[in-house]
Each structure stands twice: as C-alpha cells, then as structure tokens.
mmCIF file of C-alpha atoms in Angstrom:
data_model
loop_
_atom_site.group_PDB
_atom_site.id
_atom_site.type_symbol
_atom_site.label_atom_id
_atom_site.label_comp_id
_atom_site.label_asym_id
_atom_site.label_seq_id
_atom_site.Cartn_x
_atom_site.Cartn_y
_atom_site.Cartn_z
ATOM 1 C CA MET T 174 6.884 4.713 -28.756
ATOM 2 C CA THR T 175 4.501 3.610 -26.023
ATOM 3 C CA GLU T 176 5.755 1.988 -22.855
ATOM 4 C CA GLU T 177 3.551 -0.688 -21.407
ATOM 5 C CA VAL T 178 3.483 -0.664 -17.625
ATOM 6 C CA THR T 179 2.866 -4.022 -16.049
ATOM 7 C CA GLN T 180 1.661 -4.278 -12.485
ATOM 8 C CA GLU T 181 2.015 -7.456 -10.518
ATOM 9 C CA GLU T 182 -0.938 -8.961 -8.722
ATOM 10 C CA THR T 183 -1.490 -7.693 -5.179
ATOM 11 C CA TRP T 184 -3.171 -9.900 -2.615
ATOM 12 C CA LEU T 185 -5.939 -8.159 -0.639
ATOM 13 C CA THR T 186 -8.422 -9.365 1.922
ATOM 14 C CA GLN T 187 -12.077 -8.885 0.995
ATOM 15 C CA GLU T 188 -12.316 -6.264 3.763
ATOM 16 C CA ALA T 189 -9.355 -4.298 2.351
ATOM 17 C CA PHE T 190 -10.734 -4.526 -1.190
ATOM 18 C CA ASP T 191 -14.148 -3.253 -0.055
ATOM 19 C CA ARG T 192 -12.614 -0.433 2.019
ATOM 20 C CA LEU T 193 -10.384 0.713 -0.850
ATOM 21 C CA SER T 194 -13.262 0.462 -3.354
ATOM 22 C CA LYS T 195 -15.370 2.758 -1.149
ATOM 23 C CA GLU T 196 -12.481 5.209 -0.850
ATOM 24 C CA LEU T 197 -12.060 5.251 -4.633
ATOM 25 C CA GLU T 198 -15.793 5.734 -5.147
ATOM 26 C CA TYR T 199 -15.808 8.710 -2.755
ATOM 27 C CA LEU T 200 -12.660 10.333 -4.163
ATOM 28 C CA SER T 201 -13.854 9.899 -7.761
ATOM 29 C CA GLY T 202 -17.308 11.360 -7.060
ATOM 30 C CA PRO T 203 -18.073 13.587 -4.073
ATOM 31 C CA GLY T 204 -14.367 14.146 -3.350
ATOM 32 C CA ARG T 205 -13.726 15.589 -6.803
ATOM 33 C CA ALA T 206 -16.787 17.822 -6.505
ATOM 34 C CA GLU T 207 -15.606 19.156 -3.121
ATOM 35 C CA ILE T 208 -12.159 20.020 -4.487
ATOM 36 C CA ALA T 209 -13.679 21.691 -7.548
ATOM 37 C CA GLU T 210 -15.843 23.838 -5.231
ATOM 38 C CA LYS T 211 -12.796 24.815 -3.128
ATOM 39 C CA ILE T 212 -10.854 25.787 -6.260
ATOM 40 C CA GLU T 213 -13.776 27.799 -7.628
ATOM 41 C CA ALA T 214 -14.302 29.592 -4.312
ATOM 42 C CA ALA T 215 -10.596 30.444 -4.079
ATOM 43 C CA ARG T 216 -10.542 31.567 -7.717
ATOM 44 C CA ASP T 217 -13.350 34.019 -6.931
ATOM 45 C CA GLU T 218 -11.112 35.682 -4.330
ATOM 46 C CA GLY T 219 -9.071 37.393 -7.045
ATOM 47 C CA ASP T 220 -5.433 37.395 -8.139
ATOM 48 C CA LEU T 221 -4.326 33.746 -8.475
ATOM 49 C CA LYS T 222 -0.598 34.541 -8.166
ATOM 50 C CA GLU T 223 -0.929 35.520 -4.524
ATOM 51 C CA ASN T 224 -3.925 33.391 -3.620
ATOM 52 C CA SER T 225 -2.666 30.769 -1.142
ATOM 53 C CA GLY T 226 -6.140 29.216 -0.810
ATOM 54 C CA TYR T 227 -6.224 28.556 -4.548
ATOM 55 C CA HIS T 228 -2.735 27.014 -4.561
ATOM 56 C CA ALA T 229 -3.534 24.855 -1.526
ATOM 57 C CA ALA T 230 -6.734 23.580 -3.181
ATOM 58 C CA ARG T 231 -4.831 22.802 -6.402
ATOM 59 C CA ASP T 232 -2.174 20.903 -4.409
ATOM 60 C CA GLU T 233 -4.916 18.964 -2.636
ATOM 61 C CA GLN T 234 -6.495 18.178 -6.008
ATOM 62 C CA GLY T 235 -3.170 16.836 -7.320
ATOM 63 C CA LYS T 236 -2.698 14.584 -4.293
ATOM 64 C CA GLN T 237 -6.274 13.321 -4.583
ATOM 65 C CA GLU T 238 -5.895 12.525 -8.290
ATOM 66 C CA ALA T 239 -2.651 10.646 -7.550
ATOM 67 C CA ARG T 240 -4.455 8.604 -4.865
ATOM 68 C CA ILE T 241 -7.280 7.848 -7.325
ATOM 69 C CA ARG T 242 -4.772 6.530 -9.887
ATOM 70 C CA GLN T 243 -2.998 4.483 -7.191
ATOM 71 C CA LEU T 244 -6.267 2.900 -6.040
ATOM 72 C CA GLU T 245 -7.402 2.171 -9.607
ATOM 73 C CA VAL T 246 -4.188 0.251 -10.349
ATOM 74 C CA LEU T 247 -4.211 -1.534 -7.002
ATOM 75 C CA LEU T 248 -7.842 -2.656 -7.310
ATOM 76 C CA ARG T 249 -7.532 -3.594 -10.984
ATOM 77 C CA ASN T 250 -4.626 -5.925 -10.154
ATOM 78 C CA ALA T 251 -5.976 -7.214 -6.854
ATOM 79 C CA LYS T 252 -6.290 -10.874 -6.050
ATOM 80 C CA VAL T 253 -8.998 -11.010 -3.396
ATOM 81 C CA GLY T 254 -9.436 -13.838 -0.959
ATOM 82 C CA SER T 255 -7.806 -15.599 1.907
ATOM 83 C CA SER T 256 -4.067 -15.827 2.284
ATOM 84 C CA GLU T 257 -2.214 -18.159 -0.025
ATOM 85 C CA GLY T 258 -0.207 -19.409 2.937
ATOM 86 C CA ASP T 259 -0.451 -22.944 4.229
ATOM 87 C CA GLY T 260 0.486 -21.924 7.780
ATOM 88 C CA LYS T 261 3.993 -23.256 7.304
ATOM 89 C CA THR T 262 5.405 -21.238 4.395
ATOM 90 C CA VAL T 263 5.679 -17.448 4.115
ATOM 91 C CA ALA T 264 3.376 -16.098 1.376
ATOM 92 C CA PRO T 265 1.642 -12.775 0.678
ATOM 93 C CA GLY T 266 -0.999 -12.193 3.332
ATOM 94 C CA THR T 267 0.767 -14.071 6.081
ATOM 95 C CA VAL T 268 1.909 -12.770 9.436
ATOM 96 C CA VAL T 269 5.497 -13.725 10.076
ATOM 97 C CA THR T 270 7.210 -13.960 13.423
ATOM 98 C CA ALA T 271 10.941 -13.957 12.832
ATOM 99 C CA GLU T 272 14.257 -13.263 14.437
ATOM 100 C CA VAL T 273 15.938 -10.600 12.310
ATOM 101 C CA ALA T 274 19.570 -9.853 13.152
ATOM 102 C CA GLY T 275 18.922 -11.113 16.697
ATOM 103 C CA ASN T 276 15.734 -9.065 17.204
ATOM 104 C CA SER T 277 12.256 -10.569 17.361
ATOM 105 C CA MET T 278 9.837 -9.106 14.793
ATOM 106 C CA ARG T 279 6.223 -9.767 13.862
ATOM 107 C CA PHE T 280 4.999 -8.381 10.547
ATOM 108 C CA LEU T 281 2.556 -8.817 7.697
ATOM 109 C CA LEU T 282 3.977 -9.677 4.290
ATOM 110 C CA GLY T 283 2.064 -7.837 1.592
ATOM 111 C CA ASN T 284 0.705 -4.430 0.696
ATOM 112 C CA ARG T 285 0.358 -1.848 3.487
ATOM 113 C CA GLU T 286 -3.227 -1.216 2.363
ATOM 114 C CA ILE T 287 -4.181 -4.663 3.703
ATOM 115 C CA ALA T 288 -3.417 -3.729 7.292
ATOM 116 C CA GLY T 289 -5.863 -0.796 7.326
ATOM 117 C CA ASP T 290 -6.028 0.649 10.844
ATOM 118 C CA SER T 291 -4.068 -2.245 12.321
ATOM 119 C CA ASP T 292 -0.786 -1.324 13.982
ATOM 120 C CA ILE T 293 1.113 -4.326 12.579
ATOM 121 C CA ASP T 294 4.285 -3.585 10.634
ATOM 122 C CA VAL T 295 3.981 -4.392 6.932
ATOM 123 C CA PHE T 296 6.738 -5.365 4.517
ATOM 124 C CA SER T 297 6.259 -5.723 0.781
ATOM 125 C CA GLU T 298 7.312 -8.939 -0.906
ATOM 126 C CA LYS T 299 9.660 -6.726 -2.938
ATOM 127 C CA SER T 300 11.435 -5.252 0.108
ATOM 128 C CA PRO T 301 14.775 -6.843 1.046
ATOM 129 C CA LEU T 302 13.266 -8.471 4.165
ATOM 130 C CA GLY T 303 10.086 -9.507 2.339
ATOM 131 C CA ALA T 304 12.000 -11.053 -0.552
ATOM 132 C CA ALA T 305 14.261 -12.889 1.912
ATOM 133 C CA VAL T 306 11.373 -14.580 3.744
ATOM 134 C CA LEU T 307 8.995 -15.189 0.815
ATOM 135 C CA GLY T 308 8.663 -18.957 0.351
ATOM 136 C CA VAL T 309 10.623 -19.764 3.525
ATOM 137 C CA LYS T 310 9.149 -22.379 5.874
ATOM 138 C CA ALA T 311 8.755 -21.868 9.615
ATOM 139 C CA GLY T 312 11.954 -22.993 11.332
ATOM 140 C CA ASP T 313 14.159 -22.199 8.331
ATOM 141 C CA THR T 314 16.712 -19.413 7.986
ATOM 142 C CA SER T 315 17.299 -16.966 5.154
ATOM 143 C CA SER T 316 19.286 -13.774 4.706
ATOM 144 C CA TYR T 317 19.413 -10.528 2.753
ATOM 145 C CA GLU T 318 21.938 -7.826 2.116
ATOM 146 C CA ALA T 319 21.310 -4.534 3.914
ATOM 147 C CA PRO T 320 21.978 -1.224 2.137
ATOM 148 C CA ASN T 321 25.251 -0.935 4.080
ATOM 149 C CA GLY T 322 26.435 -4.236 2.568
ATOM 150 C CA LYS T 323 26.001 -6.317 5.730
ATOM 151 C CA THR T 324 24.303 -9.688 5.484
ATOM 152 C CA ILE T 325 21.264 -9.882 7.754
ATOM 153 C CA GLU T 326 20.191 -13.305 8.984
ATOM 154 C CA VAL T 327 16.448 -14.022 9.287
ATOM 155 C CA LYS T 328 15.057 -17.068 11.101
ATOM 156 C CA VAL T 329 11.334 -17.587 10.480
ATOM 157 C CA LYS T 330 9.790 -18.765 13.740
ATOM 158 C CA SER T 331 6.116 -18.974 12.782
ATOM 159 C CA VAL T 332 3.726 -18.200 9.926
ATOM 160 C CA GLU T 333 -0.013 -17.550 10.241
ATOM 161 C CA ALA T 334 -2.750 -16.200 7.995
ATOM 162 C CA PHE T 335 -3.593 -12.506 8.389
ATOM 163 C CA THR T 336 -7.133 -12.153 9.699
ATOM 164 C CA GLY T 337 -7.392 -8.374 9.599
#
C-alpha cells in the first residue's frame, strides 16, 4: 500500500523563492560533490569503524540530503508573489502586530524561510497562535488554547504586507 503525502501550498516572496532555489541548486550540485570528496578522503584514511572524519562526513551528507528534500517539497508547493493580505485581514505573508496575553508582539505569519536573514519572529499558519489570527481583521480579538490548557487572548492591532 502506498501512502500519498499531500503538502499544502506555502506562500513565498519572489526573493525567498529565488534564494531557496539557489540554495537547492548548490546543494544538489557542487554541495553533493564536496561531501562525496570528504567521504572519499576520509575513507582513504583506513578503518571506517574508528574513523571520526568519515562518520562526520556521512552525518553531514545525511543532513544535506534532508535539506535538499525539504527544499524540493517547499519549492514545488510554493505560491510565489505578493502577500494575499488586504492590509486589514491576517493572511499568509502578513506582518501582524498583536497583543497576546497582555504582551505586544510583532510577527510574520507564514513559513520561516520567507524571513531569510530578517530578525522578525515567524509563526506558521498551523501554529496555535497562527491559526488563531488567520483571517482575523485588525481590531478584532481571537483566542487559542495553550499547551497547559489556558485560553490565550489575542487582539490584532494592525496587519501589513511583508516586504522582506
């Protein structure tokens, strides 16, 4: 029996899509060649059981291959363009300023890959906070249940498009 994995669409800016495409291109080409060279060089050192360089290179290869698969899925299911937000309603790709349990927060709703080198906090639409604010208009209040069972109130103060 084959399980079909479905991946939801992920909103990305053009800049994020281009940056991730370049990373995938490097990892799939020159990056793989570099790892293969490291493994071969470590293999030439002798006994593989006690060869820490070999094991480290193999671990690095595994992490790189996992990142390649992650990027392939992300880019294949990417919706590229400007934010779907209208400036009044929280949508993927919008920056939300909200009061969360009495504390002021400013964060991007979407995939952490969008933010790149930016220092803005990012929450997925699938996270409890993200799901609570998705579709909420500026000025409105929503809530979500924290892992400890407490209900957390969220008042959306403002919504703006993420400019990267």
